[in-house]
Coordinates of C-alpha atoms and ligand atoms in Angstrom, one line a residue:
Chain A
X1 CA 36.7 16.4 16.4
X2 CA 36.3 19.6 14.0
X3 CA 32.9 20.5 11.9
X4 CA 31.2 23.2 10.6
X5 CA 27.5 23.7 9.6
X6 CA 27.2 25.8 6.6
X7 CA 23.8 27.5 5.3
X8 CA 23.2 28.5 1.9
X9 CA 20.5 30.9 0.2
X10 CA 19.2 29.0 -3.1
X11 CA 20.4 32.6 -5.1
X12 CA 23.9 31.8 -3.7
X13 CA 24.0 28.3 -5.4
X14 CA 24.7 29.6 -9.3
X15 CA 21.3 27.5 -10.5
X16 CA 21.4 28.0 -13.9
X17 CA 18.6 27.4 -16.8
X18 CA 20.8 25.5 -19.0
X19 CA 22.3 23.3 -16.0
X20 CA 18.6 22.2 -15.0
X21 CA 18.3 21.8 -18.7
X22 CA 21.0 19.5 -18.9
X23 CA 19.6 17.1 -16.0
X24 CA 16.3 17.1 -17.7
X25 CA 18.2 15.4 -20.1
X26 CA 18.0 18.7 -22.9
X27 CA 21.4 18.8 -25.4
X28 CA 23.1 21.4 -25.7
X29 CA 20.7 24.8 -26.7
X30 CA 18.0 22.5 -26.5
X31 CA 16.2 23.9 -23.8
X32 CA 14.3 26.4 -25.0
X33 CA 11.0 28.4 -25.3
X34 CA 8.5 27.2 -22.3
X35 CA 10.6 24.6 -21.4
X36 CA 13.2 27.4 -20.2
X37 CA 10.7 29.6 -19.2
X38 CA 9.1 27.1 -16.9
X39 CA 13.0 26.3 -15.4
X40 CA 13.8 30.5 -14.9
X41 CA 10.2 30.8 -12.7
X42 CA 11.3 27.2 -11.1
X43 CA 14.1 28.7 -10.2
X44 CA 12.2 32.2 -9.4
X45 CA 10.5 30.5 -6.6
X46 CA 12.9 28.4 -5.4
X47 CA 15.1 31.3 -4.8
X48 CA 12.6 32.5 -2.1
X49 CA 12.7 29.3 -0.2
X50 CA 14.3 28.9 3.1
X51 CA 18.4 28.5 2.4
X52 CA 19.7 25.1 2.1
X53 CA 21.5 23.1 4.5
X54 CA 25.6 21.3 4.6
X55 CA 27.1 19.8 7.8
X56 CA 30.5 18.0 7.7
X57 CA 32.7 16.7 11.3
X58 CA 35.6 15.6 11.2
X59 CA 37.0 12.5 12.6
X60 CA 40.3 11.7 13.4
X61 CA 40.4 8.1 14.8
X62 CA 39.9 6.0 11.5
X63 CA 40.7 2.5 11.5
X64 CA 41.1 1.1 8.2
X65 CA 40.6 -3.4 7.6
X66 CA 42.0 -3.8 4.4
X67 CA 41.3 -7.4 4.5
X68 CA 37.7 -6.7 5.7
X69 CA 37.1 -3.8 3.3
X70 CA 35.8 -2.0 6.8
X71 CA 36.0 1.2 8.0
X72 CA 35.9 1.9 12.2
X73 CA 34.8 5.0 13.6
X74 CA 34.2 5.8 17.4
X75 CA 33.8 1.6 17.7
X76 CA 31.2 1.7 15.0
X77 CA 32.6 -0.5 11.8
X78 CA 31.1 0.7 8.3
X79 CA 31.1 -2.3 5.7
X80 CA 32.2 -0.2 3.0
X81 CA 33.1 -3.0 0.6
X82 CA 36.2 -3.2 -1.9
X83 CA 35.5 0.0 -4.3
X84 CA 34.9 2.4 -1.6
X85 CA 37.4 1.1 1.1
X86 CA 40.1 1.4 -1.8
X87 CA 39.4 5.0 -2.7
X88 CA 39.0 6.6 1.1
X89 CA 42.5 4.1 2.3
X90 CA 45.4 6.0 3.5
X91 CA 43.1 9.0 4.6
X92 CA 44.4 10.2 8.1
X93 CA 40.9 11.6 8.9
X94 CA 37.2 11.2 7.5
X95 CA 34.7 13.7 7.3
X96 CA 31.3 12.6 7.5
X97 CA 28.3 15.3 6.1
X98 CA 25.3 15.6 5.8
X99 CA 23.7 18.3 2.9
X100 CA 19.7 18.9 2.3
X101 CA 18.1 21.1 0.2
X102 CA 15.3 21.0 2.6
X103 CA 12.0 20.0 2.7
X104 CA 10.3 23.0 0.8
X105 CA 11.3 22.5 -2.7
X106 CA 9.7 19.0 -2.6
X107 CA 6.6 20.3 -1.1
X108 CA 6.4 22.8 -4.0
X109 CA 6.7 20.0 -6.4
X110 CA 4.0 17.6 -5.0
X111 CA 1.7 20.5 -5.1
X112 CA 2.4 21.6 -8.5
X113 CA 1.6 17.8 -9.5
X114 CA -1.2 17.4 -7.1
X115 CA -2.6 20.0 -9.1
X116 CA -2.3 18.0 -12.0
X117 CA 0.9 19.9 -13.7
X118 CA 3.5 17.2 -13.8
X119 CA 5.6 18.7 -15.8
X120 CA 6.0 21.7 -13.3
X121 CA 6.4 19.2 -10.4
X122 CA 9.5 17.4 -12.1
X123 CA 11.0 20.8 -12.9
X124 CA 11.0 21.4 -9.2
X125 CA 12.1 18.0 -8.4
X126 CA 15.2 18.7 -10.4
X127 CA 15.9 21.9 -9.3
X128 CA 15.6 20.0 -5.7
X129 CA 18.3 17.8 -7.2
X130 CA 20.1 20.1 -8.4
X131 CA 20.0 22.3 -5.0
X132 CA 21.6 19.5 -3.3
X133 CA 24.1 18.7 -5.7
X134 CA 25.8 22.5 -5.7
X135 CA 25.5 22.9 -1.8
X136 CA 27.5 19.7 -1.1
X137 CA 30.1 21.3 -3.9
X138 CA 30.0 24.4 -1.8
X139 CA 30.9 22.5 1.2
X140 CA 33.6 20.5 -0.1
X141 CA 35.1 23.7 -1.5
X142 CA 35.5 24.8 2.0
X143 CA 36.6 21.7 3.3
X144 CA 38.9 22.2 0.8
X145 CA 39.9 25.3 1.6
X146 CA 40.9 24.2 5.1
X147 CA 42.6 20.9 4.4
X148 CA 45.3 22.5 2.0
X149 CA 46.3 25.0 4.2
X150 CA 48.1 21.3 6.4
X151 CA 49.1 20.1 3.2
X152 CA 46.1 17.4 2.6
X153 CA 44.0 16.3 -0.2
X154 CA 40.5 15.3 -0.3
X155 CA 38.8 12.4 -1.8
X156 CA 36.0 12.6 -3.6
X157 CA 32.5 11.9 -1.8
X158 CA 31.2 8.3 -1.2
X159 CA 27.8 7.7 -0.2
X160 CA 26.2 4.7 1.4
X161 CA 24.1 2.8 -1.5
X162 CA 26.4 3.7 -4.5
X163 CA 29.9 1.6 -5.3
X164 CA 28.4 -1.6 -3.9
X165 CA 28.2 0.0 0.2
X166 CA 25.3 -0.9 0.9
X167 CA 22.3 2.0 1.8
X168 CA 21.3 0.7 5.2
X169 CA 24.8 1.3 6.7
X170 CA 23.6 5.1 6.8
X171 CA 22.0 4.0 9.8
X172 CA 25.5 3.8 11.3
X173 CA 26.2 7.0 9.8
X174 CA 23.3 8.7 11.7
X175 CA 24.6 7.0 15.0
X176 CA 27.9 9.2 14.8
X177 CA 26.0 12.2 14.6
X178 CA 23.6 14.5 16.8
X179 CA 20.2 13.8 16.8
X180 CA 18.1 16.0 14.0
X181 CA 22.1 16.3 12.5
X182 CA 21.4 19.2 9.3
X183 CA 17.9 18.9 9.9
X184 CA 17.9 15.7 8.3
X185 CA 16.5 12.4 10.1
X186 CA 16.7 9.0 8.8
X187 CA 14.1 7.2 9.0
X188 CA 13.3 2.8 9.5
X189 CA 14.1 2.0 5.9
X190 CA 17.1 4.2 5.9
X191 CA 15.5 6.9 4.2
X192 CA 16.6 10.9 4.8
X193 CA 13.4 13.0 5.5
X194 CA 14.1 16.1 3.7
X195 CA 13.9 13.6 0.8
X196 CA 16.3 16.1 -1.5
X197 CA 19.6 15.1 0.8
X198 CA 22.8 13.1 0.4
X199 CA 25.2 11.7 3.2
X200 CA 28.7 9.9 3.3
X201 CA 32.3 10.5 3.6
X202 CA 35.2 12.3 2.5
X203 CA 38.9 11.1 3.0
X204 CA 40.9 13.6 4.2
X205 CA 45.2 13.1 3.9
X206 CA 48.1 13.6 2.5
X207 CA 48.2 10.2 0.7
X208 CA 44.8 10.7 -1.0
X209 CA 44.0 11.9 -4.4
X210 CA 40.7 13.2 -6.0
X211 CA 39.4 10.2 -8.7
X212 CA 37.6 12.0 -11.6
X213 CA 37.0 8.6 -13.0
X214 CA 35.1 7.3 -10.3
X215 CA 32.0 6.4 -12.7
X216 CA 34.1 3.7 -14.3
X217 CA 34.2 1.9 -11.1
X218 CA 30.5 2.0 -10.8
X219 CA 28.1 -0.6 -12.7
X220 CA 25.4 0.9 -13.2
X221 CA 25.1 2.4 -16.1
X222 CA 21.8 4.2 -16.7
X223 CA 22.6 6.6 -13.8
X224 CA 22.2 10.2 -15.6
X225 CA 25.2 11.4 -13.6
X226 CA 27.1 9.5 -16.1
X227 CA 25.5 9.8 -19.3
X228 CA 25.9 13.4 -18.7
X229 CA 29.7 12.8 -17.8
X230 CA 29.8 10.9 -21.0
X231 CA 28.8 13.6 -23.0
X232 CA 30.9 16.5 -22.0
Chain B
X1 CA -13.7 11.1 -38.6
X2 CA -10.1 9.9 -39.0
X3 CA -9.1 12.7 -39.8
X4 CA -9.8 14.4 -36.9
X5 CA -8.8 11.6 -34.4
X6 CA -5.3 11.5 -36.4
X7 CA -5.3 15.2 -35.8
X8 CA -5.8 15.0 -32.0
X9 CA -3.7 12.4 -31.6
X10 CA -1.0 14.4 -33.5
X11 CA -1.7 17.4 -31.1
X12 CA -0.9 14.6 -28.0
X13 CA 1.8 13.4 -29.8
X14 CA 3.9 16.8 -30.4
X15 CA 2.5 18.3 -26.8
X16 CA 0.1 21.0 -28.7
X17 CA -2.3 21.6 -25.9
X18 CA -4.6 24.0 -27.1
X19 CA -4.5 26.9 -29.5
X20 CA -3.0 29.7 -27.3
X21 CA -0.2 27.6 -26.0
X22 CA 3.0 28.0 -27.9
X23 CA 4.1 24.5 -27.8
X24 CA 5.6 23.1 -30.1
X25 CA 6.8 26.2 -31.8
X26 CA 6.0 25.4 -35.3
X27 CA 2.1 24.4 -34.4
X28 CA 1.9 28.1 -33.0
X29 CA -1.6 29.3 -33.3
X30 CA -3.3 26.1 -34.5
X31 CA -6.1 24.6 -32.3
X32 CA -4.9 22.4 -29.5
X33 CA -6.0 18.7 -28.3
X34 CA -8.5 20.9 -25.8
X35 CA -10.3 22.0 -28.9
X36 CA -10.2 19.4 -30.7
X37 CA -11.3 17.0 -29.0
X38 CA -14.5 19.0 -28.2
X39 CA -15.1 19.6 -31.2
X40 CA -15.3 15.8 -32.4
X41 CA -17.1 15.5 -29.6
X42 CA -19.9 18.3 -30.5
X43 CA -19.7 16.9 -34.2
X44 CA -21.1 12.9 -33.3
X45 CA -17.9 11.4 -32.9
X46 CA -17.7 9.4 -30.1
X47 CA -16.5 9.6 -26.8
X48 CA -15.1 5.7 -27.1
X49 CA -13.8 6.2 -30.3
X50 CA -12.2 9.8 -28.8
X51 CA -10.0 7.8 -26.2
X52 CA -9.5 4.4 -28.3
X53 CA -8.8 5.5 -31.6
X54 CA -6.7 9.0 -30.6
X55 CA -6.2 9.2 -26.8
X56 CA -4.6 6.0 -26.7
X57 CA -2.6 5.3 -29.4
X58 CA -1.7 8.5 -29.2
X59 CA 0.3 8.0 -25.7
X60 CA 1.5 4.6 -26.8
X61 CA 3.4 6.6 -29.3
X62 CA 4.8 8.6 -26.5
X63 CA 5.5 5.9 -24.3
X64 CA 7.0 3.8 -26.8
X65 CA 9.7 7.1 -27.8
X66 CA 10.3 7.3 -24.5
X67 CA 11.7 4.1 -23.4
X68 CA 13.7 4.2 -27.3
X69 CA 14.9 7.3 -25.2
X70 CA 14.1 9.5 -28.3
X71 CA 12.0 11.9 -26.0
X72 CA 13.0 12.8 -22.2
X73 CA 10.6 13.2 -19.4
X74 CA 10.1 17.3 -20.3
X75 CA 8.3 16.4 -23.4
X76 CA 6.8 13.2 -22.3
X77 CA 4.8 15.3 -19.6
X78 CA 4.3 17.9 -22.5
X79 CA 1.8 15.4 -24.2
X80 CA 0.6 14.4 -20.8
X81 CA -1.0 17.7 -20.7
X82 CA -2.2 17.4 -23.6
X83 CA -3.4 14.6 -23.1
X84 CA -5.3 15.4 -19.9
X85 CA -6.6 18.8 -21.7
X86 CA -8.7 16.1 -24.5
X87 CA -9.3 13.8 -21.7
X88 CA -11.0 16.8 -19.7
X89 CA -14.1 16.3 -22.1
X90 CA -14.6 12.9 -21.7
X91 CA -14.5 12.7 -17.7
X92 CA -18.4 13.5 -18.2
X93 CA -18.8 10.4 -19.9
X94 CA -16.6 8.4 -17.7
X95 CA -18.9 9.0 -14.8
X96 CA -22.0 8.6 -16.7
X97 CA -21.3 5.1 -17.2
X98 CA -21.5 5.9 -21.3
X99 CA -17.9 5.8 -22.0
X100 CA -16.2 2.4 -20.1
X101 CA -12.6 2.5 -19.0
X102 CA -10.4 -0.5 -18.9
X103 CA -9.8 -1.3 -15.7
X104 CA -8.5 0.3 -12.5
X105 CA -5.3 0.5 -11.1
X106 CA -4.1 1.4 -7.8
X107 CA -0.6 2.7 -7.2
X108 CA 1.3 3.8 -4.2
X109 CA 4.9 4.2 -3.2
X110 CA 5.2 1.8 -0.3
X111 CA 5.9 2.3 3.0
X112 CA 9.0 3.7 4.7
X113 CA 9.2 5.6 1.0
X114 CA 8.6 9.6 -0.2
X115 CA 9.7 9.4 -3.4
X116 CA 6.7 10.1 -5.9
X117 CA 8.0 11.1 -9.3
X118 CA 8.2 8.0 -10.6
X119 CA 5.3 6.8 -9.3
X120 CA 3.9 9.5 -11.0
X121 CA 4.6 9.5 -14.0
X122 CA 3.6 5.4 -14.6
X123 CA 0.5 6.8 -13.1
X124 CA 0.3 9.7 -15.8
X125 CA 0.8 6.7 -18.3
X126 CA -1.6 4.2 -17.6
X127 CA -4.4 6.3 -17.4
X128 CA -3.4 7.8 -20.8
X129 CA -3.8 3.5 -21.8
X130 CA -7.4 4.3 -20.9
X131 CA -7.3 2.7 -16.9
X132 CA -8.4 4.5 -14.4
X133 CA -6.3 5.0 -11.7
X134 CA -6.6 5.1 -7.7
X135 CA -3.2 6.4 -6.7
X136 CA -3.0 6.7 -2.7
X137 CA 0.1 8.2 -2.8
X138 CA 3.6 8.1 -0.9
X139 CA 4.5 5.9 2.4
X140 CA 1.6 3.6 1.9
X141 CA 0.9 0.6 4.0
X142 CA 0.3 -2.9 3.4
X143 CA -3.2 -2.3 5.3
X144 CA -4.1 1.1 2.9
X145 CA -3.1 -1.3 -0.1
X146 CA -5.7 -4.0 1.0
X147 CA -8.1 -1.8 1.7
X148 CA -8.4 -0.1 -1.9
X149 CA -8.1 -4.0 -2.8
X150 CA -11.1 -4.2 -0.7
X151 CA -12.9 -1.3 -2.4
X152 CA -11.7 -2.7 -5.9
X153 CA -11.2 -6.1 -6.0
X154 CA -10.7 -6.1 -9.7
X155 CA -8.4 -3.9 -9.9
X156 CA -4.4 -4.4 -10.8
X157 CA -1.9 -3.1 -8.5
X158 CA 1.8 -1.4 -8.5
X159 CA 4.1 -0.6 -6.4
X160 CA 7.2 1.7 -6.9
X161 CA 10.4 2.4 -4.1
X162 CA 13.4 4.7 -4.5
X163 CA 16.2 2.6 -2.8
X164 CA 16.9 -1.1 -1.6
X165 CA 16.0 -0.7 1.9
X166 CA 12.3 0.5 0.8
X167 CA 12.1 -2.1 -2.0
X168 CA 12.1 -4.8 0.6
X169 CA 9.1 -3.5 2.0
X170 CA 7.2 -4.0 -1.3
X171 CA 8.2 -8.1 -0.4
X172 CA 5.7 -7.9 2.4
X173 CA 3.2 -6.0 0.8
X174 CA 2.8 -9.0 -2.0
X175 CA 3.2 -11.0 0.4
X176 CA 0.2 -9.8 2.1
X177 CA -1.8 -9.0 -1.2
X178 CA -1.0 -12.2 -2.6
X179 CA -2.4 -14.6 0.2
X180 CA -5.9 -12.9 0.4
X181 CA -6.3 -12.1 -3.7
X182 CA -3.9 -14.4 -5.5
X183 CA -5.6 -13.5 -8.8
X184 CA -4.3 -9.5 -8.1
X185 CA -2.1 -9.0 -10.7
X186 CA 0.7 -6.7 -8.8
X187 CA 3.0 -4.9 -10.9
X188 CA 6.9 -3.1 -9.5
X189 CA 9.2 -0.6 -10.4
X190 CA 11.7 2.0 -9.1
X191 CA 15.5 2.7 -9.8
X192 CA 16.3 -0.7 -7.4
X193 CA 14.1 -3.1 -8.9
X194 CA 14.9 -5.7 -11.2
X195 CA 12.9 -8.5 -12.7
X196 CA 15.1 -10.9 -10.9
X197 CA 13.5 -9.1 -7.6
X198 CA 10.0 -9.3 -9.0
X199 CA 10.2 -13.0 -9.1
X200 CA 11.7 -13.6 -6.0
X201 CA 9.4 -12.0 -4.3
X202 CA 6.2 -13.5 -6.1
X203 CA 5.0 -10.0 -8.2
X204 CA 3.3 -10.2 -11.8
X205 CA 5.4 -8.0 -13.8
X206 CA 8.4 -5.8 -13.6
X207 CA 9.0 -2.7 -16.0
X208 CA 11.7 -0.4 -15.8
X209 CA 9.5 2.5 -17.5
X210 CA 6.2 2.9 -17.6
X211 CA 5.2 2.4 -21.0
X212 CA 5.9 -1.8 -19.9
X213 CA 3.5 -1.5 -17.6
X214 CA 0.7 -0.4 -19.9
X215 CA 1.6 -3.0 -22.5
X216 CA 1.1 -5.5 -19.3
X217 CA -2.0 -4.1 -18.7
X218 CA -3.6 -3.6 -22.5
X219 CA -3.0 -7.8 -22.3
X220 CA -4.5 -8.6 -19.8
X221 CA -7.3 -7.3 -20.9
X222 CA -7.1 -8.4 -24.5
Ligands
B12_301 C1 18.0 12.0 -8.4 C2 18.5 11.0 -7.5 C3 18.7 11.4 -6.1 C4 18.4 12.8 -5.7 C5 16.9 12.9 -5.3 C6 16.3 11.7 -4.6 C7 14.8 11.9 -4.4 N1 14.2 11.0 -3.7 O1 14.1 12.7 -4.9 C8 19.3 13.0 -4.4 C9 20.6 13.6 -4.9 C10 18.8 13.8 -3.3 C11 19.5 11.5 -4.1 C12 19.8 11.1 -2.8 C13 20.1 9.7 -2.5 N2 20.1 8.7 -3.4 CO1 19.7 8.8 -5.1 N3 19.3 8.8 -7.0 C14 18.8 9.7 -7.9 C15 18.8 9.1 -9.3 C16 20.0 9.6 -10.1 C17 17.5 9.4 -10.1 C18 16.2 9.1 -9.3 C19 15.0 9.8 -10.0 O2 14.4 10.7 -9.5 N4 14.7 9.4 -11.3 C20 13.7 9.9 -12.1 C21 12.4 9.2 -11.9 C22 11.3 9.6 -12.8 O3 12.6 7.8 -12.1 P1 12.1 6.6 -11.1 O4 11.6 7.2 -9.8 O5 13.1 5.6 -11.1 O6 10.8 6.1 -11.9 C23 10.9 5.5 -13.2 C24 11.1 4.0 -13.2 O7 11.8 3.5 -12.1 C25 9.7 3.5 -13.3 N5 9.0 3.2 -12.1 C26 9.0 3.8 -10.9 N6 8.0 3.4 -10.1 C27 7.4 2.4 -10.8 C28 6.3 1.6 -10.4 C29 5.8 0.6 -11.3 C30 4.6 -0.2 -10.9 C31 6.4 0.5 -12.6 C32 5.9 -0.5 -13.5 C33 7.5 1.3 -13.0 C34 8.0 2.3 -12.1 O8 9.1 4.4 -14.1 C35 9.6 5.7 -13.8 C36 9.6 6.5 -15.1 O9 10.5 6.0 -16.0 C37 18.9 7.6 -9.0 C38 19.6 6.7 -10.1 C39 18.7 6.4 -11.3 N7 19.2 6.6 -12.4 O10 17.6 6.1 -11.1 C40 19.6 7.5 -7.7 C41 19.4 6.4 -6.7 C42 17.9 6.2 -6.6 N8 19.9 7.0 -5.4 C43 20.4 6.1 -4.7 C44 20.9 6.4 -3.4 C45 21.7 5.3 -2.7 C46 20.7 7.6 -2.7 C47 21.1 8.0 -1.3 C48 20.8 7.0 -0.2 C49 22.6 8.4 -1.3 C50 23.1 9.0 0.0 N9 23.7 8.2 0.9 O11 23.0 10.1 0.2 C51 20.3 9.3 -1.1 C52 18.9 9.0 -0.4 C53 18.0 10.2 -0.3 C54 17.0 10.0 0.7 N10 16.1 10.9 0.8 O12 17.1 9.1 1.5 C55 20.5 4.8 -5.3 C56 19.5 3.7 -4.7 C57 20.1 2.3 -4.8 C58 20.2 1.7 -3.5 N11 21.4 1.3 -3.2 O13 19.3 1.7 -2.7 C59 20.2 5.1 -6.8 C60 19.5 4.0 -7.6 C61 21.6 5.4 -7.5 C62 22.6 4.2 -7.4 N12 23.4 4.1 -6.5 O14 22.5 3.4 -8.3 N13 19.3 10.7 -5.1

């Protein structure tokens, strides 16, 4: 069992204006005048905030039920259903992560709403969002990294409550890790306390391939993931 | 008189806060909502006709782009400021008894649940539709629920949750609600939640954005 915890200062994470534009849902060179202004001292602050946090281990014993669309590790079985046990099949290993931006750039946006500025508060929420979203890339860069040196591939990320596996089988995912795992803990209703974190698995193998079309298999289809995959 | 209501509601429309802010761009320099609205005010119009004839219509406008999806959230909360910058002025009145809202709401996130953006934002909303609104904020139990109940018992009620395994808490929470005050109307939302959900589990109304949930609210009241 391999892993490695990684921590990453918010200036490290290459947190742009016009990407935090772009998941407030501004088109291209739309994001301008105070709206960018009020992104670049978002971002200002956020840069002094503790760094954020990625954890990935590795585990080699993977049993794979095709006909049950399961997934065992270490005895516990993840119901992973049909999309997500098709995509991580033939992976030799799995590695499970855990990433969280932390608990500080959420605190910043309640106060900035508490205070009555919305508008700040949902900058901040996005640029928690956004936090999360590049320090899992920077993690699964390095994962990378590693894996290709044996000759194997990755596949993408798959996270309990998206492609039909269902969000309360994180609880299993928290059983296969350390208590206070990342700093993140899960709580009764299989929430993650940072609430700015993601968890799930990567198939590691020579068999497996990277999907850059996994949208398609989703149905939902307000998620703005998409719609901004759509438009570029 | 219309003419300065339109003008205030224009300012709430297009996010012009007051005169030194330089939002939008092309109203640069021109007096804001904050200044107009005291003005009316200090020139015999009145507060009711201040938050029924400008306020209000003025933030159905914005709702109503914003589910079309021809604004986005940023701009949406542009006009809430704007909004809140006229409403500022009329919070004397509010507690004076002179100027009469239409109801209260109490909102929460429910338990087992953080998120609060959302929650938020249909918060922001419905008092811009003229409600006054308790919101007791994120993780909050059935027993915090029934005890604003308590404290209101006219008031409306809605819930919001970020994922499926919260949602199912809102289930016991109307649940709850339902068997002591079965006139509450209770009202849901959040990514998860569907209409098919609402009815299963015995809530009034469903709205997947925020300016449903004031259009609910206006007719009940009608
Ligand atoms: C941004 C996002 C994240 C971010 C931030 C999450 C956060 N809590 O801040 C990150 C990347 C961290 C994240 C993580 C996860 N997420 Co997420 N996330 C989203 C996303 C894309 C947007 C959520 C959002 O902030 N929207 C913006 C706000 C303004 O919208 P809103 O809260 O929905 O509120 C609006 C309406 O719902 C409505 N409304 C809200 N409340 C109320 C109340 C009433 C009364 C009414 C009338 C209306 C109403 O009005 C609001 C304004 O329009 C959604 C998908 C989506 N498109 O909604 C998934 C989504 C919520 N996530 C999902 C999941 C599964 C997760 C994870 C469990 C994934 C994982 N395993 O890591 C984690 C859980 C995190 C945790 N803390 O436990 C699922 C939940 C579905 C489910 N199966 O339960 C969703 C729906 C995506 C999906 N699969 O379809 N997520």
């Amino acid at each position: 069992m391999k892993g490695k915890n990684f921590s990453f200062n918010i200036s490290e994470l290459d947190l742009s204006v016009p990407r935090i534009g772009q998941m407030l849902n501004f088109g291209e060179g739309e994001c301008e005048g105070v709206f960018s202004e009020m992104i670049f001292s978002a971002l200002e602050e956020a840069e002094k905030l503790p760094p954020a946090r990625a954890e990935y281990t590795i585990f080699e014993a993977v049993k794979f039920s095709d006909a049950e669309k399961t997934i065992e590790i270490n005895d516990i079985i993840f119901e992973v259903n049909r999309i997500v046990s098709s995509q991580l099949r033939g992976s030799d290993s799995i590695a499970v992560f855990l990433c969280t931006a932390g608990p500080g750039i959420s605190e910043k946006s309640r106060q900035a709403m508490e205070a009555g500025d919305l508008l700040t508060g949902y900058i901040y929420d996005a640029v928690g969002n956004e936090i999360v979203d590049a320090a899992f890339n920077l993690l699964y860069k390095d994962l990378q990294k590693h894996t290709e040196v044996s000759g194997k591939k990755l596949t993408n990320r798959y996270n309990p409550g998206y492609c039909d596996w269902k969000v309360d089988e994180q609880e299993k995912l928290f059983r296969l890790m350390p208590d206070n795992y990342c700093g993140i803990r899960l709580n009764s209703s299989a929430l993650m306390d940072p609430e700015k974190s993601v968890s799930g698995f990567i198939g590691i193998g020579r068999n497996v391939r990277f999907n850059s079309f996994t949208c398609g298999l989703c149905d939902r289809t307000d998620c703005i993931y998409r719609n901004i995959k759509d438009k570029e | 008189m219309d003419e300065i209501l339109n003008k205030i509601a224009r300012c709430i429309q297009s996010g012009k806060i007051d005169k030194v802010s330089p939002y939008p761009p092309d109203m640069k320099g021109e007096d804001g909502a904050d200044e107009l609205t005291k003005f009316a005010l200090e020139n015999g119009i009145k507060p009711d006709q201040v938050l029924d004839l400008a306020l209000i219509p003025a933030m159905e406008t914005v709702g109503d782009r914003f589910s079309r999806k021809e604004i986005y959230v940023p701009q949406m909360l542009m006009s809430a400021k704007a909004m809140n910058s006229a409403m500022k002025h009329l919070k004397p009145f509010f507690q004076s008894g002179e100027t009469k809202r239409k109801g209260k709401f109490i909102i929460g996130t429910v338990a087992g649940d953080l998120h609060d953006i959302g929650k938020n934002l249909v918060s922001m909303m419905i008092e811009g539709g003229g409600w006054e609104v308790i919101d007791l904020g994120v993780d909050v139990s059935t027993e915090k629920f029934m005890k604003a109940i308590g404290e209101n018992p006219q008031a409306a009620v809605g819930l919001s949750a970020l994922l499926t395994t919260t949602m199912e808490n809102m289930k016991k929470t109307v649940a709850v609600i339902k068997d002591s005050y079965a006139d509450t109307r209770i009202l849901i939302g959040g990514a998860p939640v569907t209409w098919e959900y609402c009815e299963k589990i015995g809530a009034d109304f469903y709205s997947p954005d925020p300016q449903g949930a004031v259009n609910y609210l206006k007719q009940l009241v009608a």
